[in-house]
GROMACS .gro file of C-alpha atoms in nm:
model
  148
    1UNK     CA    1  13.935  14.117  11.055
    2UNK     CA    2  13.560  14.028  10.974
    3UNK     CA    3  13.337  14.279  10.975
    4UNK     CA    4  12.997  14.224  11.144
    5UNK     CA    5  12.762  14.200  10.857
    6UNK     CA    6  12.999  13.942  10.696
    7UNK     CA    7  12.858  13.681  10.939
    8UNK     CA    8  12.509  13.696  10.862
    9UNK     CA    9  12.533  13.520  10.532
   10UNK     CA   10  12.659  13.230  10.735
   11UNK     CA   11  12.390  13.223  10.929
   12UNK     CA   12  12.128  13.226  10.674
   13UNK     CA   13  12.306  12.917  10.527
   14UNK     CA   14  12.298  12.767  10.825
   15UNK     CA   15  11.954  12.849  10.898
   16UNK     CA   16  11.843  12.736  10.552
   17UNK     CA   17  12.037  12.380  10.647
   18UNK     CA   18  11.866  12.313  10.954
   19UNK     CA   19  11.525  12.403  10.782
   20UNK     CA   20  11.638  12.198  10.501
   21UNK     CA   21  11.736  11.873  10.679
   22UNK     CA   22  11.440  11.916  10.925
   23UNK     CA   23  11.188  11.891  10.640
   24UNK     CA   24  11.379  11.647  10.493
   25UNK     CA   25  11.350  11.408  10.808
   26UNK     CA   26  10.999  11.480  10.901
   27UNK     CA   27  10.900  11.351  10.554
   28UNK     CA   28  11.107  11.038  10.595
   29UNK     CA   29  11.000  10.961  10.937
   30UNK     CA   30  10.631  10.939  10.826
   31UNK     CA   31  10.482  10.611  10.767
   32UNK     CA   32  10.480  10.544  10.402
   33UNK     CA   33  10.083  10.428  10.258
   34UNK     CA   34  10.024  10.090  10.323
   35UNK     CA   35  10.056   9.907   9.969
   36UNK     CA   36   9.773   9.694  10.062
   37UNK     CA   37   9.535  10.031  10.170
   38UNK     CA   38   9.686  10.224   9.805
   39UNK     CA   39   9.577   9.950   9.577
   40UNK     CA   40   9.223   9.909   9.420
   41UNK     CA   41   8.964   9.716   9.662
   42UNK     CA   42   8.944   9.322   9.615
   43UNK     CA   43   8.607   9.231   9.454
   44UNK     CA   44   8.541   8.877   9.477
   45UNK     CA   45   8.231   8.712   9.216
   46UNK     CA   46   8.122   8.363   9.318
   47UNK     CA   47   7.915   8.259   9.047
   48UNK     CA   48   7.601   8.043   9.128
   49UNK     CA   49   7.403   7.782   8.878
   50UNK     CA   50   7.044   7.693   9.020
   51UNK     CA   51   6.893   7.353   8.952
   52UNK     CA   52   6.577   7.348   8.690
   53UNK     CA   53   6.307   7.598   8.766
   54UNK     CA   54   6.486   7.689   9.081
   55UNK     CA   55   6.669   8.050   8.970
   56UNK     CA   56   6.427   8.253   9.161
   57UNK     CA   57   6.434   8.011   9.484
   58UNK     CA   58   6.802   8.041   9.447
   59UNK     CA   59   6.810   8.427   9.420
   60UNK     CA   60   6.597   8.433   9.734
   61UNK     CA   61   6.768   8.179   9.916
   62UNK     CA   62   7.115   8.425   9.888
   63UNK     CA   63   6.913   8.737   9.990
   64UNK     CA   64   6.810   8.575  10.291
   65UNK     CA   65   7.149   8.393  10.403
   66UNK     CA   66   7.477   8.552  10.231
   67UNK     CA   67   7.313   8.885  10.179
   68UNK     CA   68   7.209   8.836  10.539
   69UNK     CA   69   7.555   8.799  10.641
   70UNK     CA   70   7.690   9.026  10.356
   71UNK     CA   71   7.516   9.296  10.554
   72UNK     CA   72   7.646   9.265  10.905
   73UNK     CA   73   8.011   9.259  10.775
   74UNK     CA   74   7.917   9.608  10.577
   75UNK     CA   75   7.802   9.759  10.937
   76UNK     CA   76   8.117   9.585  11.135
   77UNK     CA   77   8.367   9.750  10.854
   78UNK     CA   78   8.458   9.432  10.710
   79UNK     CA   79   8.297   9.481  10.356
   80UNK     CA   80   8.276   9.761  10.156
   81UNK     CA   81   7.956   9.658   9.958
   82UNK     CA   82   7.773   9.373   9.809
   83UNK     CA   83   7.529   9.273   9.552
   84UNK     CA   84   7.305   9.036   9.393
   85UNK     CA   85   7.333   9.015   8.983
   86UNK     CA   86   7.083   8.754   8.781
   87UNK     CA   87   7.205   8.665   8.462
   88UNK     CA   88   6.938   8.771   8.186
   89UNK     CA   89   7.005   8.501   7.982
   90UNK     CA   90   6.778   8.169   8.113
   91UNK     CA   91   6.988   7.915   7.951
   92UNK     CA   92   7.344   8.107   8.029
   93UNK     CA   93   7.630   7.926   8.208
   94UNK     CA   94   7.550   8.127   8.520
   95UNK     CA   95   7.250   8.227   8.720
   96UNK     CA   96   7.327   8.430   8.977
   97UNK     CA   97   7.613   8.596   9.097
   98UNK     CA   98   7.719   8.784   9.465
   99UNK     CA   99   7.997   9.029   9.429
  100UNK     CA  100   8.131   9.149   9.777
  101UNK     CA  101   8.322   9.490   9.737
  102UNK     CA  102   8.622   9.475  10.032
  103UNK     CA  103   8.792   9.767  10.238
  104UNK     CA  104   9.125   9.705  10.063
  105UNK     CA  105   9.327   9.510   9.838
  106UNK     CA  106   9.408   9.230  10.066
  107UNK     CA  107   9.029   9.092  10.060
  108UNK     CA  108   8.877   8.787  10.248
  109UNK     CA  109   9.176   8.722  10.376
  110UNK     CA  110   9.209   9.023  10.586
  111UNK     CA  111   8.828   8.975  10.729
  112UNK     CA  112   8.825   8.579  10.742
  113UNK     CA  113   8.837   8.577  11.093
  114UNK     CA  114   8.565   8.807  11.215
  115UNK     CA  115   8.338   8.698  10.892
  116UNK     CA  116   8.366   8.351  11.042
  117UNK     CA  117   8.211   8.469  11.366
  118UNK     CA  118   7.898   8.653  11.138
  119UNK     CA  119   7.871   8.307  10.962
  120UNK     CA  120   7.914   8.116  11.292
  121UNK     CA  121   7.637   8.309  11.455
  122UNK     CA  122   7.356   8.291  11.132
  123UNK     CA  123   7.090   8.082  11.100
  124UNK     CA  124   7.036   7.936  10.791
  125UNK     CA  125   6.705   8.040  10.643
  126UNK     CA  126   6.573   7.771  10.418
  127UNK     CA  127   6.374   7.833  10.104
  128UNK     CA  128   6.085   7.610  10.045
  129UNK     CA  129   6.256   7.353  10.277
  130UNK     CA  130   6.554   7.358  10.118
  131UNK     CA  131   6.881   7.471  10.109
  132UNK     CA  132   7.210   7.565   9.857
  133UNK     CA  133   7.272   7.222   9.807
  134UNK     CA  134   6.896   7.152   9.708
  135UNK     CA  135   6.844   7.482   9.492
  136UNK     CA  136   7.175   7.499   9.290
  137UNK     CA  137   7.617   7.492   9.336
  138UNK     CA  138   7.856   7.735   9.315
  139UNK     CA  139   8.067   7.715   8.984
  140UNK     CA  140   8.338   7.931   9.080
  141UNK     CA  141   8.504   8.228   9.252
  142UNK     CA  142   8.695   8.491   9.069
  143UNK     CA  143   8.891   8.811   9.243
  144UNK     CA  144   8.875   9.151   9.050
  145UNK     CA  145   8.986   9.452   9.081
  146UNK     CA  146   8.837   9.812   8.912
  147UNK     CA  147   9.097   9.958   8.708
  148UNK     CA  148   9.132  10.379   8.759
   0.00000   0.00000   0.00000
C-alpha cells in the first residue's frame, strides 16, 4: 500500500511537465521576426552627373524636387532618412549623389506604391527654367546595406 507522501513526487513531476510543455508552446506559438524587419535597412545611392557648370543647379534642383518628396515619405513612414552628398572632386565620375535610408530590408519595393502617390501629387520645381534632363542624368542606382 502507498503511503500518502509517496504521491507527491508524482505530482511535482507532473506539475513540472505541464509548466514545461506550456512554456514550451507559448514560445512556439509566437510569431517568429520577420526576416525582412531583422535584416539591415536597404540604402539605395542613385548617382547623378550634371552637365558643364551645372553641379550647383543640379544640387539645387534635387533639394527642391526628390528631397521634396524624400521628405514627405520620411513623415508618412515610408523612408527612414535621406541625403544629399556632392562629390569633392570637380572632374570625378559623379556629382551628386541621394541616398534614401528605408524602414527595412525589403526597400522601394515595399513603399513603391504610396511613394508613387507623393511623386504623383509634386510639382516639379524647375531650376533656372530647366529641369533633370537639362541640368544633368542619372548614371546609376546601387542598393547597400550597413554591415553591424
Amino acid at each position: 500500500m502507498l503511503q500518502p507522501w509517496s504521491s507527491r513526487p508524482l505530482r511535482f513531476v507532473a506539475l513540472a511537465l505541464v509548466l514545461l510543455c506550456s512554456a514550451t508552446t507559448s514560445a512556439t506559438d509566437r510569431p517568429a521576426a520577420s526576416p525582412v524587419a531583422a535584416a539591415a535597412p536597404a540604402i539605395t545611392w542613385t548617382y547623378l552627373k550634371a552637365n558643364p557648370g551645372d553641379r550647383e543647379h543640379l544640387a539645387d534642383f534635387l533639394e527642391a524636387n526628390w528631397l521634396a518628396m524624400d521628405a514627405q515619405a520620411v513623415e508618412a513612414g515610408l523612408f527612414r532618412g535621406y541625403r544629399l552628398l556632392v562629390n569633392d572632386q570637380a572632374d570625378g565620375e559623379w556629382d551628386v549623389v541621394v541616398e534614401v535610408t528605408y524602414n527595412d530590408a525589403c526597400g522601394y519595393a515595399c513603399v513603391a506604391e504610396a511613394f508613387e502617390a507623393i511623386r504623383a501629387r509634386h510639382v516639379e520645381q524647375r531650376v533656372d527654367g530647366r529641369g533633370l534632363r537639362e541640368l544633368g542624368r542619372v548614371l546609376r542606382t546601387e542598393t547597400v546595406r550597413a554591415r553591424g
